[in-house]
Short mmCIF file of C-alpha atoms and ligand atoms in Angstrom, two decimals:
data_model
loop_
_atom_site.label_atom_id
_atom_site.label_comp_id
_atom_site.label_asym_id
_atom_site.label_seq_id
_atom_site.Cartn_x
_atom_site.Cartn_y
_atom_site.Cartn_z
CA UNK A 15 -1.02 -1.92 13.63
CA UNK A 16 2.67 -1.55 13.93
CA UNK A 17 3.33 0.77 16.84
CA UNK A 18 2.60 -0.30 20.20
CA UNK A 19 2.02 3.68 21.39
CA UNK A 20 1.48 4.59 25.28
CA UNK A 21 3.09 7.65 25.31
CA UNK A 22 2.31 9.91 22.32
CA UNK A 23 4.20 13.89 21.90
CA UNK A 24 1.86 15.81 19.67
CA UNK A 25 3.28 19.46 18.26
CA UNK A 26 1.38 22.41 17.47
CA UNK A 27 -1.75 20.53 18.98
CA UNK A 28 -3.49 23.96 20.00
CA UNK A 29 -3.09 25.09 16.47
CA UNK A 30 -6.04 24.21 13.79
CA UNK A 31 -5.21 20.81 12.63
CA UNK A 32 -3.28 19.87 15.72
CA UNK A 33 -6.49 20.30 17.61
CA UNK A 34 -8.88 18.88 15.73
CA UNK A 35 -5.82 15.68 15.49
CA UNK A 36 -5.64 15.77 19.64
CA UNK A 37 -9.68 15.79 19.93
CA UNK A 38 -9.74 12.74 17.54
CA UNK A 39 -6.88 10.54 19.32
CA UNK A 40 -7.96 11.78 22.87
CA UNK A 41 -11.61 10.39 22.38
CA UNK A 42 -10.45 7.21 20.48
CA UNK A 43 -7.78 6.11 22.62
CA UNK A 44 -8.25 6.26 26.33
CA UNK A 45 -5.33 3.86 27.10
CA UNK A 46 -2.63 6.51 25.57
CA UNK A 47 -1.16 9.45 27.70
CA UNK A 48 -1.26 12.70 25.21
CA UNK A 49 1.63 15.47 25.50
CA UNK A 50 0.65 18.30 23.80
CA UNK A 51 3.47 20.54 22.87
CA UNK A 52 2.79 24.30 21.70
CA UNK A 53 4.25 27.27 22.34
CA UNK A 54 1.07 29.22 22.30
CA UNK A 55 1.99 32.09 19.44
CA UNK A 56 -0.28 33.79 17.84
CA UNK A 57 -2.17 30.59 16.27
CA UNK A 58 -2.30 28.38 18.87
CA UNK A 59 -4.86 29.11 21.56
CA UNK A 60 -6.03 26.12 24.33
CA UNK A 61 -9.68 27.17 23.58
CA UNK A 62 -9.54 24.84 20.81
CA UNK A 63 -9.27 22.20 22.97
CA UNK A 64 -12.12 23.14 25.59
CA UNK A 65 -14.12 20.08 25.31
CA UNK A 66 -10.95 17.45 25.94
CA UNK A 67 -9.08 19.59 28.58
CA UNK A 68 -10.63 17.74 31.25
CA UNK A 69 -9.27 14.20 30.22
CA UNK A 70 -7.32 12.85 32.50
CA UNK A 71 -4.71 11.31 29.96
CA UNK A 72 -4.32 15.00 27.83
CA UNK A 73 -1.39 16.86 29.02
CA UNK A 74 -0.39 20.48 28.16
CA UNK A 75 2.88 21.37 27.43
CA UNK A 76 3.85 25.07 27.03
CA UNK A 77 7.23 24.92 25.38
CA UNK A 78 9.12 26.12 22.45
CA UNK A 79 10.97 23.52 19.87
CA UNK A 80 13.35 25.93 18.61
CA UNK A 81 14.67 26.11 22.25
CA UNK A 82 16.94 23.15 22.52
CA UNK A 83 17.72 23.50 26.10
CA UNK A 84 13.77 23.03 26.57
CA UNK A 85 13.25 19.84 24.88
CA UNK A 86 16.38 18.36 26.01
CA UNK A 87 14.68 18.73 29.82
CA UNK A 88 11.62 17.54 28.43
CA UNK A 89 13.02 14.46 26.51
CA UNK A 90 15.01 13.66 29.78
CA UNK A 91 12.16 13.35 31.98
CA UNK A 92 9.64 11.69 29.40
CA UNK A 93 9.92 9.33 27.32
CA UNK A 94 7.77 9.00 24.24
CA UNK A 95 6.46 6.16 21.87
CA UNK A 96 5.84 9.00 18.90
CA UNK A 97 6.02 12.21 17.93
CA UNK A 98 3.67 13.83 15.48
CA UNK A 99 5.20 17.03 14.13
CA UNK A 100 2.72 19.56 13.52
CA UNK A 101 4.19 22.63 14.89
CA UNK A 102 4.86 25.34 12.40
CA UNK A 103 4.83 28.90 10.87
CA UNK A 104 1.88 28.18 8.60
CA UNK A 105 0.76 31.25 6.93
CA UNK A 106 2.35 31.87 3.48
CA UNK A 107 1.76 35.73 3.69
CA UNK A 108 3.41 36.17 7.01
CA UNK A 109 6.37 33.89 5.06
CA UNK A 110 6.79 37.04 2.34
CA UNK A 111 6.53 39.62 5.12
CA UNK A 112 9.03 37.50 7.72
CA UNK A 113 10.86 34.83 6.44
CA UNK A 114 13.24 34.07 8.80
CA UNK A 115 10.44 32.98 11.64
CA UNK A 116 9.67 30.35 9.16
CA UNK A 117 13.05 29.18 8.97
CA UNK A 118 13.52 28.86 12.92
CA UNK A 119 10.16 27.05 13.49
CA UNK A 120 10.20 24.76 10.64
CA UNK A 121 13.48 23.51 9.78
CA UNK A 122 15.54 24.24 12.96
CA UNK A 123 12.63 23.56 15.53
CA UNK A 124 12.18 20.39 13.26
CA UNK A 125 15.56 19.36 13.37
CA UNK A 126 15.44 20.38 17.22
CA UNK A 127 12.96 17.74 17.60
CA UNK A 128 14.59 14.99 15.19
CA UNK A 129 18.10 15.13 17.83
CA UNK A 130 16.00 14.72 20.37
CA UNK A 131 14.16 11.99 18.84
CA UNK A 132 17.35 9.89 18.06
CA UNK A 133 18.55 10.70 21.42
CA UNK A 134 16.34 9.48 22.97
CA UNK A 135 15.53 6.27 21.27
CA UNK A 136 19.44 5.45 21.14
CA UNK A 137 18.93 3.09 18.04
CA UNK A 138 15.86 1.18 19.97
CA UNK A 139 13.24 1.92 17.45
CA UNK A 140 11.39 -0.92 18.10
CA UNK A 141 7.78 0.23 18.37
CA UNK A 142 8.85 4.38 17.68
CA UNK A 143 7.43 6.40 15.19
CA UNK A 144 8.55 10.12 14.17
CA UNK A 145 5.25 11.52 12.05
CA UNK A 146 6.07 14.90 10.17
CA UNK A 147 2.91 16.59 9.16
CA UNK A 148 4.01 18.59 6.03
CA UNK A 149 1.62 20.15 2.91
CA UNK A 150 1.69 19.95 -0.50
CA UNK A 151 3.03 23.45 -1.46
CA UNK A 152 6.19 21.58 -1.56
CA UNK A 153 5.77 20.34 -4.78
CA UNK A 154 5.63 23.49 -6.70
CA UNK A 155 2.73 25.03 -8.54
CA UNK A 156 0.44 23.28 -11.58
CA UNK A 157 -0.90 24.44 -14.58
CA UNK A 158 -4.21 23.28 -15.69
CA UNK A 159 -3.79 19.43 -15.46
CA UNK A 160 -1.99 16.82 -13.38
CA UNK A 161 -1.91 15.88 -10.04
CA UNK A 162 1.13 16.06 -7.53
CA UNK A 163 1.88 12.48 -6.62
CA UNK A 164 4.42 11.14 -3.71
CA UNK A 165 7.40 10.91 -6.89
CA UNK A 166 6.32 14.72 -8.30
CA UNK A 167 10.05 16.65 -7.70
CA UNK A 168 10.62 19.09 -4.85
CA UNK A 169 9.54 22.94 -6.70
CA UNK A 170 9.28 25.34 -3.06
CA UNK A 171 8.83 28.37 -4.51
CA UNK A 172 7.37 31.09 -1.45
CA UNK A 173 9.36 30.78 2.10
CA UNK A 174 6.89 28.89 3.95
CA UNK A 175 6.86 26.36 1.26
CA UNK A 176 10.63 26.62 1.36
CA UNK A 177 11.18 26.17 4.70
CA UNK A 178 8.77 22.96 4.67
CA UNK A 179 10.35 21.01 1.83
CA UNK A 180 13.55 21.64 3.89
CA UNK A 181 12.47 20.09 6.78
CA UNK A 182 10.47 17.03 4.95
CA UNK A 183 14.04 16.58 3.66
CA UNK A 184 15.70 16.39 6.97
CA UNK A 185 13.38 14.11 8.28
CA UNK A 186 14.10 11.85 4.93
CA UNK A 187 17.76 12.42 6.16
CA UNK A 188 17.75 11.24 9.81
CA UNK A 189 16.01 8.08 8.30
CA UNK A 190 18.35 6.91 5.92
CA UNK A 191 21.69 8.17 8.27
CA UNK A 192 20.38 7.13 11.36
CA UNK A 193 17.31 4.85 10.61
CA UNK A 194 14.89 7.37 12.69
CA UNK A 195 11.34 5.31 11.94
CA UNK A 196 9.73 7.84 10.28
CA UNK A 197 6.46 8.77 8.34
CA UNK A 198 5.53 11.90 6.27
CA UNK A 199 2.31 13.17 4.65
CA UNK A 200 2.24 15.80 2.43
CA UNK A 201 -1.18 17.55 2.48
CA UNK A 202 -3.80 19.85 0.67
CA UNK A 203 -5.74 22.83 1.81
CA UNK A 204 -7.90 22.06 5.09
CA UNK A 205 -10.83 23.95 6.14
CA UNK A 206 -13.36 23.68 9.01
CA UNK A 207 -13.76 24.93 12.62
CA UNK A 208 -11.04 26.66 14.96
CA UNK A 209 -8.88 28.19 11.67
CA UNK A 210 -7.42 31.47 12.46
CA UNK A 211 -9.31 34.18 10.17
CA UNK A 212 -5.50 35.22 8.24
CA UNK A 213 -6.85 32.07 5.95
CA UNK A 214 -8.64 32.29 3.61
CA UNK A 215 -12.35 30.71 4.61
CA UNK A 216 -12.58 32.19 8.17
CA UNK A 217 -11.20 35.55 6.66
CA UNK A 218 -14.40 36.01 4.24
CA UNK A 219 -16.92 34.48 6.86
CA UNK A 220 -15.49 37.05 9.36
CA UNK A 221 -15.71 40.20 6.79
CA UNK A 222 -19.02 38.96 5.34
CA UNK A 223 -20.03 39.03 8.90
CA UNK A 224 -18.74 43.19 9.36
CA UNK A 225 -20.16 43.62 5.90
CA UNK A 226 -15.97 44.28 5.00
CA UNK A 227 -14.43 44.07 1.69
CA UNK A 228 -13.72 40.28 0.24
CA UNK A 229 -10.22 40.43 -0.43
CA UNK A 230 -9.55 38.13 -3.38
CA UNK A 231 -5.63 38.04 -4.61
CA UNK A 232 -5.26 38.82 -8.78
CA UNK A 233 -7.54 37.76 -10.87
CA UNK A 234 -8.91 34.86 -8.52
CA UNK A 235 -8.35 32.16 -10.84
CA UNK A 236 -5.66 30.25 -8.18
CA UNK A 237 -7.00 26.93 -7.62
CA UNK A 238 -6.46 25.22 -4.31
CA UNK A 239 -7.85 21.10 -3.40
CA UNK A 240 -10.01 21.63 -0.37
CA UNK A 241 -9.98 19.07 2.46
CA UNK A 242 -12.37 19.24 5.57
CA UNK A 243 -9.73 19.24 8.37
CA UNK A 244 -11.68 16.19 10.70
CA UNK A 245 -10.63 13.70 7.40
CA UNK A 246 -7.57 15.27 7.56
CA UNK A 247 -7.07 13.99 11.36
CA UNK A 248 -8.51 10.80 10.71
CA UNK A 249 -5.79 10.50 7.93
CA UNK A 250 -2.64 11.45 10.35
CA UNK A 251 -4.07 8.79 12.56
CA UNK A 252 -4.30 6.04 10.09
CA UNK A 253 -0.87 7.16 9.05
CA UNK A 254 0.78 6.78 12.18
CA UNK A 255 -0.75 3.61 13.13
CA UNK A 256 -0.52 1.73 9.69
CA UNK A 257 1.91 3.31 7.26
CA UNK A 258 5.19 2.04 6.51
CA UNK A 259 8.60 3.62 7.99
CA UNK A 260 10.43 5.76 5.37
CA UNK A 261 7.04 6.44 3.58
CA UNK A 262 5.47 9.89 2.15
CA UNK A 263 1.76 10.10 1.55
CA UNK A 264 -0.30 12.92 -0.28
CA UNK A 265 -3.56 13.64 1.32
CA UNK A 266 -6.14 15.63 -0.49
CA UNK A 267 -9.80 16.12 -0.51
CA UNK A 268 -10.28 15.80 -5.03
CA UNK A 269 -11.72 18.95 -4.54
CA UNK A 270 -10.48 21.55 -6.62
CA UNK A 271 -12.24 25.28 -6.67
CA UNK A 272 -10.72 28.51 -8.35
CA UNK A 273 -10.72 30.96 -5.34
CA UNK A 274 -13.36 33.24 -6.71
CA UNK A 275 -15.52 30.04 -7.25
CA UNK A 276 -15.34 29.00 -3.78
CA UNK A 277 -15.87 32.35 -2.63
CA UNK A 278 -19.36 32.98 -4.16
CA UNK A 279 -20.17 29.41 -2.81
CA UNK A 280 -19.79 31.02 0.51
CA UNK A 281 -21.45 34.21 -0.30
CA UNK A 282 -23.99 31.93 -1.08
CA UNK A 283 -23.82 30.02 2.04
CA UNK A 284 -23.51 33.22 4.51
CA UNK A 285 -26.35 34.78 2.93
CA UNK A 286 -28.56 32.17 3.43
CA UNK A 287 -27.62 31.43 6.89
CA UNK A 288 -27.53 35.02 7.87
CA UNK A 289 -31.12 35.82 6.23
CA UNK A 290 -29.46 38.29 3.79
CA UNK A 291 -31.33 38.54 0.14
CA UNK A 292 -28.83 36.40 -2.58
CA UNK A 293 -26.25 38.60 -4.02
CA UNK A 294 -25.43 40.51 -0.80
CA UNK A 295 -22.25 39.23 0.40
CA UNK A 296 -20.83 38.79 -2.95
CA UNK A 297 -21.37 42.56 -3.66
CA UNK A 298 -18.56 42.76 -1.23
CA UNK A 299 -15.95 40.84 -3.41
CA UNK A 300 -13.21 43.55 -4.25
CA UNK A 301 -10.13 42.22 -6.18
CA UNK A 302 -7.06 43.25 -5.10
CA UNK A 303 -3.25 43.39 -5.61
CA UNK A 304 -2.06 39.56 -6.48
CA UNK A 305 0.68 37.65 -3.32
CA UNK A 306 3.77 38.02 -4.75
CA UNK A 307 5.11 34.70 -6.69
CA UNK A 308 1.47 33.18 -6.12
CA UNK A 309 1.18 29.55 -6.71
CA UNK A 310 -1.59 28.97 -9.80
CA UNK A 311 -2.75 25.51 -8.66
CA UNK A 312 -2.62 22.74 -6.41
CA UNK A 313 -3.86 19.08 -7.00
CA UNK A 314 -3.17 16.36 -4.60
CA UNK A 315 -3.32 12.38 -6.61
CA UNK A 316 -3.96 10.63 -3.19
CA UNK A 317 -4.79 7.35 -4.72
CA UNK A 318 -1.71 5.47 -2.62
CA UNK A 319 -3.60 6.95 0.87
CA UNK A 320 -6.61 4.83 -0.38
CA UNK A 321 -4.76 1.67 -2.03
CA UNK A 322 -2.49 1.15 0.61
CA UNK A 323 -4.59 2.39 4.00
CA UNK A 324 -7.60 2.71 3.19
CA UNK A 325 -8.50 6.52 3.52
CA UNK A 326 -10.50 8.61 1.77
CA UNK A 327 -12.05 11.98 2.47
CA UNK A 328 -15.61 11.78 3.68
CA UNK A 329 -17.34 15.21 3.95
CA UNK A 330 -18.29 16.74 0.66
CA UNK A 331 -17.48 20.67 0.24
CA UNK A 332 -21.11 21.99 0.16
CA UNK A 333 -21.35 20.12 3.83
CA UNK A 334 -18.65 20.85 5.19
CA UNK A 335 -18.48 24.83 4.12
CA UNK A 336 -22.26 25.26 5.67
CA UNK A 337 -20.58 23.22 9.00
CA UNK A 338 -17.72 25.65 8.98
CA UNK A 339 -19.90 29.10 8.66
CA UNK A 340 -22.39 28.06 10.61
CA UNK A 341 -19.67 27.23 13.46
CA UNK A 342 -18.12 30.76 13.22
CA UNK A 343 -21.78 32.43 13.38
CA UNK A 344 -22.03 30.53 16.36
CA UNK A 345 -18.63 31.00 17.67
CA UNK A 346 -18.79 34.62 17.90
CA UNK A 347 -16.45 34.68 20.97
CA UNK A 348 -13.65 32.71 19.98
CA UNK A 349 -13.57 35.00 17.00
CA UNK A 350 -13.55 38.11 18.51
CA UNK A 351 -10.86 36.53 21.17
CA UNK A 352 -8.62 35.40 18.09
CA UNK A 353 -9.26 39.05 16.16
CA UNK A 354 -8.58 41.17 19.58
CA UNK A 355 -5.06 42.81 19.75
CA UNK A 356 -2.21 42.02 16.86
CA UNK A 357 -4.93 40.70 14.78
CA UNK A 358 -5.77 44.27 13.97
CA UNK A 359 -2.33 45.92 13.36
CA UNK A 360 -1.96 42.10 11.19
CA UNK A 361 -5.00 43.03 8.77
CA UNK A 362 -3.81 46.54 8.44
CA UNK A 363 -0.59 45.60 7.04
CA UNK A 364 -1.42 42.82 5.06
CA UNK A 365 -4.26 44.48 3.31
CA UNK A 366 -3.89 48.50 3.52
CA UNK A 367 -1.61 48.50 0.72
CA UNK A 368 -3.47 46.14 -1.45
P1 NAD B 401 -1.56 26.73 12.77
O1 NAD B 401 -0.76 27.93 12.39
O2 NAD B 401 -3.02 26.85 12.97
O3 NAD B 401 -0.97 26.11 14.13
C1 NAD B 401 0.40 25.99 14.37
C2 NAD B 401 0.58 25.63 15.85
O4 NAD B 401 1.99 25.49 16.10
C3 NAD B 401 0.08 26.72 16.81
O5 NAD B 401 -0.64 26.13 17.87
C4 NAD B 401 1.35 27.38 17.32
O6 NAD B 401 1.23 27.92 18.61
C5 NAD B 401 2.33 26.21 17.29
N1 NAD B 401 3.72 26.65 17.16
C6 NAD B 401 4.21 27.54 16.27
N2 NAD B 401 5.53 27.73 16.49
C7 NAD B 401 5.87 26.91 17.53
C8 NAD B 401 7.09 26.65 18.19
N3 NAD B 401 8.22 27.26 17.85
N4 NAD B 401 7.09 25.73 19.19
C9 NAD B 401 5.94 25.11 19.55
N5 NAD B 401 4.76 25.35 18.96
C10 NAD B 401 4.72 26.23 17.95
O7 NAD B 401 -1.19 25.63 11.68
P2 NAD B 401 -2.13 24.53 10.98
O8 NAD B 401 -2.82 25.14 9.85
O9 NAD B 401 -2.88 23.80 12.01
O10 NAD B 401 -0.99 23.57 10.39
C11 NAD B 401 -0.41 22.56 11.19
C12 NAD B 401 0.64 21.84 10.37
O11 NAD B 401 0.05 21.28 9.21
C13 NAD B 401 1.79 22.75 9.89
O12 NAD B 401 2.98 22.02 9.98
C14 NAD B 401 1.41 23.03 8.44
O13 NAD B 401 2.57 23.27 7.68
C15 NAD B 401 0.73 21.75 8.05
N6 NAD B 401 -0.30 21.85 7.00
C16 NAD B 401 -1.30 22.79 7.09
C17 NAD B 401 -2.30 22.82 6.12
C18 NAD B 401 -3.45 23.80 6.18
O14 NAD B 401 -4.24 23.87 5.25
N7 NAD B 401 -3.62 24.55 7.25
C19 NAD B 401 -2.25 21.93 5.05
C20 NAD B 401 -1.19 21.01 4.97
C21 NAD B 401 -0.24 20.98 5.96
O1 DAU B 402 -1.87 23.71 0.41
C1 DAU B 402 -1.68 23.58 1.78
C2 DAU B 402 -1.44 24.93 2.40
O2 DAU B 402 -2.69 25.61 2.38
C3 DAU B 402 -0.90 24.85 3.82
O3 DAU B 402 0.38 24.25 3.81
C4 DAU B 402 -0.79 26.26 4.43
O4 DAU B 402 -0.38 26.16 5.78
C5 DAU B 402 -2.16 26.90 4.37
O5 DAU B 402 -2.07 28.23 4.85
C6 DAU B 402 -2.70 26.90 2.94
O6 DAU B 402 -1.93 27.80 2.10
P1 DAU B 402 -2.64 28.78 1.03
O7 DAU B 402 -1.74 29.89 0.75
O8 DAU B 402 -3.17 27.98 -0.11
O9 DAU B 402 -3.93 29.24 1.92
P2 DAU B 402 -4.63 30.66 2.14
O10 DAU B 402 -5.87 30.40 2.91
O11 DAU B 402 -3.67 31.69 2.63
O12 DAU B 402 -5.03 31.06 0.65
C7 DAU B 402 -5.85 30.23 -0.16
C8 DAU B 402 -5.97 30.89 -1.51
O13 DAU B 402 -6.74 32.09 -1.37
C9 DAU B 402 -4.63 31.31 -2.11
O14 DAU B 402 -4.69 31.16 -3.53
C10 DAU B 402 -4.53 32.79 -1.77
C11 DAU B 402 -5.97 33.25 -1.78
N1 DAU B 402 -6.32 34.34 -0.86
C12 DAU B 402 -5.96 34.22 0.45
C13 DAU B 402 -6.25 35.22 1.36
C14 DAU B 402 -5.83 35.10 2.80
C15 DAU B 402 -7.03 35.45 -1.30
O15 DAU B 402 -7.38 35.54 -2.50
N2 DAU B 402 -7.32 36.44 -0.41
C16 DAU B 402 -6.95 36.38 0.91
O16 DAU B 402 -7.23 37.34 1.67
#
């Protein structure tokens, strides 16, 4: 274990992954003090972080990282032992709609954070870390075979993905200019609880729920490599603690499903859980007009992750999809907390015209 961590600045922790990533680090290390930085948009929401609020060593931040002035004040009266970067625009839809959002959060907020990093730490890196959470959309779209592996070339092709592989390359920048300790993993799909229903997953479970139209893109053949989001955390952590400065890892869950696939898996699932007879949420799939410049497929080669940490994923799809529905069934007011307001006017536009 190379960092010796005390005081540890997570981004974007009231977001999906960043919460399920504080929940994991706040239960299995007592002995650090947490910051948790969000800014609270739409996505982020502190009931996703219910059970750990109490802890004595979590602290809430409300702050925005494209607002320099802000984290100079904050870097000025704390110091940290590492950062992990999760803090984003995530959505690629809202990225074809908006664009420029995506630009401000991800590559200026992230190079917002990087001067303030190097700042701080003044060329003492002894012990720092600077952890970039990124995804694998980087890398471009697959046809029918291969993998994307840590040397596969740099192929953004929708804004969000854009404005990611920009920022993964800035943070490759301030290491070799300024020898910033750094870390970056580029990840797969995640699913599980506390997703905001724009995604995929939680979308269906929420219209199978209202008995609404399934909205599949095109011809639902787009593949995606599904990881539950809790191996996700566990990898970040094992990341931070044991990979090597100047280092990219792929995660991925070997888990590949063509959209429609995965979607009468859940049918499947809902039904069963909701006491409907077999065929009666997928009677609901409608196909509709494809996302412009669509990816085709995604396949994350993670085989470094497990040669060189030790990580692997460890919940199987058909597990970890029944955990997920049967969390939203059971969740019922955090969804209708998340759906309440903009959430509306959001689904109108996205999917009126489709
Ligand atoms: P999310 O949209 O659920 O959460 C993003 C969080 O960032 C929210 O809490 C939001 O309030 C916060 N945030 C946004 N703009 C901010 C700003 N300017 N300042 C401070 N906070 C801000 O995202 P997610 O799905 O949890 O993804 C987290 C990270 O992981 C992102 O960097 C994303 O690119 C990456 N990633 C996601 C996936 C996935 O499948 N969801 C896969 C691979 C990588
Ligand atoms: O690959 C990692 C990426 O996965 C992350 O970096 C992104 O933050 C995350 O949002 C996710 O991107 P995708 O675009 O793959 O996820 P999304 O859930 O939006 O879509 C998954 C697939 O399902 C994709 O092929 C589009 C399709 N889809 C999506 C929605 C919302 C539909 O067919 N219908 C829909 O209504």
């Amino acid at each position: 274990m190379m960092t010796t961590t005390k005081h540890l600045l997570i981004t974007g922790g009231a977001g999906f992954i960043g919460s399920h990533l504080v929940r994991l680090l706040v239960n299995k290390y007592p002995d650090y003090q947490i910051y948790n930085l969000d800014a609270l948009t739409y996505a982020g929401n502190l009931e996703n972080l219910k059970d750990v609020e109490q802890a004595p060593h979590l602290h809430f931040i409300k702050g925005d990282i494209t607002d320099r002035d802000f984290l100079r004040d904050l870097f000025a009266r704390q110091a940290f032992d590492g950062i992990i970067h999760l803090a984003a625009e995530s959505h690629v839809d809202r990225s074809i709609t908006g664009p420029m959002a995506f630009v401000v959060t991800n590559v200026i907020g992230t190079v917002n954070l990087l001067e303030a990093a190097k700042e701080q730490w003044a060329g003492q890196f002894d012990g720092k870390r600077f952890y970039h959470v990124s995804t694998d959309e980087v890398y471009g779209s697959l046809g029918e075979t291969g993998f994307f592996t840590e040397e596969t070339a740099y192929d953004p092709r929708s804004p969000y993905s854009a404005s990611k592989a920009s920022s993964d390359h800035f943070v490759r920048a301030y290491h070799h200019t300024y020898g910033l300790p750094v870390v970056i993993s580029n990840c797969s799909n995640n699913y599980g609880p506390f997703q905001f229903p724009e995604k995929l997953l939680p979308l269906m479970i929420h219209n199978i729920r209202q008995r609404k139209p399934l909205p599949v893109y095109g011809d639902g053949q787009y593949t995606r490599d599904w990881l539950w989001v809790i191996d996700h955390a566990e990898a970040i952590d094992r990341i931070y603690h044991d990979g090597v400065n100047g280092e990219t890892y792929n995660i991925g869950g070997n888990n590949e499903w063509k959209n429609i696939d995965l979607v009468h898996l859940l049918c499947a699932t809902m039904d069963r859980l909701l006491d409907r007879p077999a065929g009666d949420s997928a009677s609901l799939i409608t196909f509709v007009k494809d996302r412009p410049g669509h990816d085709r497929r995604y396949a994350i080669d993670a085989g470094k992750l497990k040669r060189e940490l030790g990580w692997e994923p460890l919940v199987q799809m058909q597990e970890g999809l029944e955990r997920t529905a049967r969390w939203y069934l059971e969740n019922q007011e955090w969804l209708e907390h998340v759906t309440s307001g903009n959430y509306q006017k959001y689904y109108q536009e996205q999917y009126a015209s489709r």
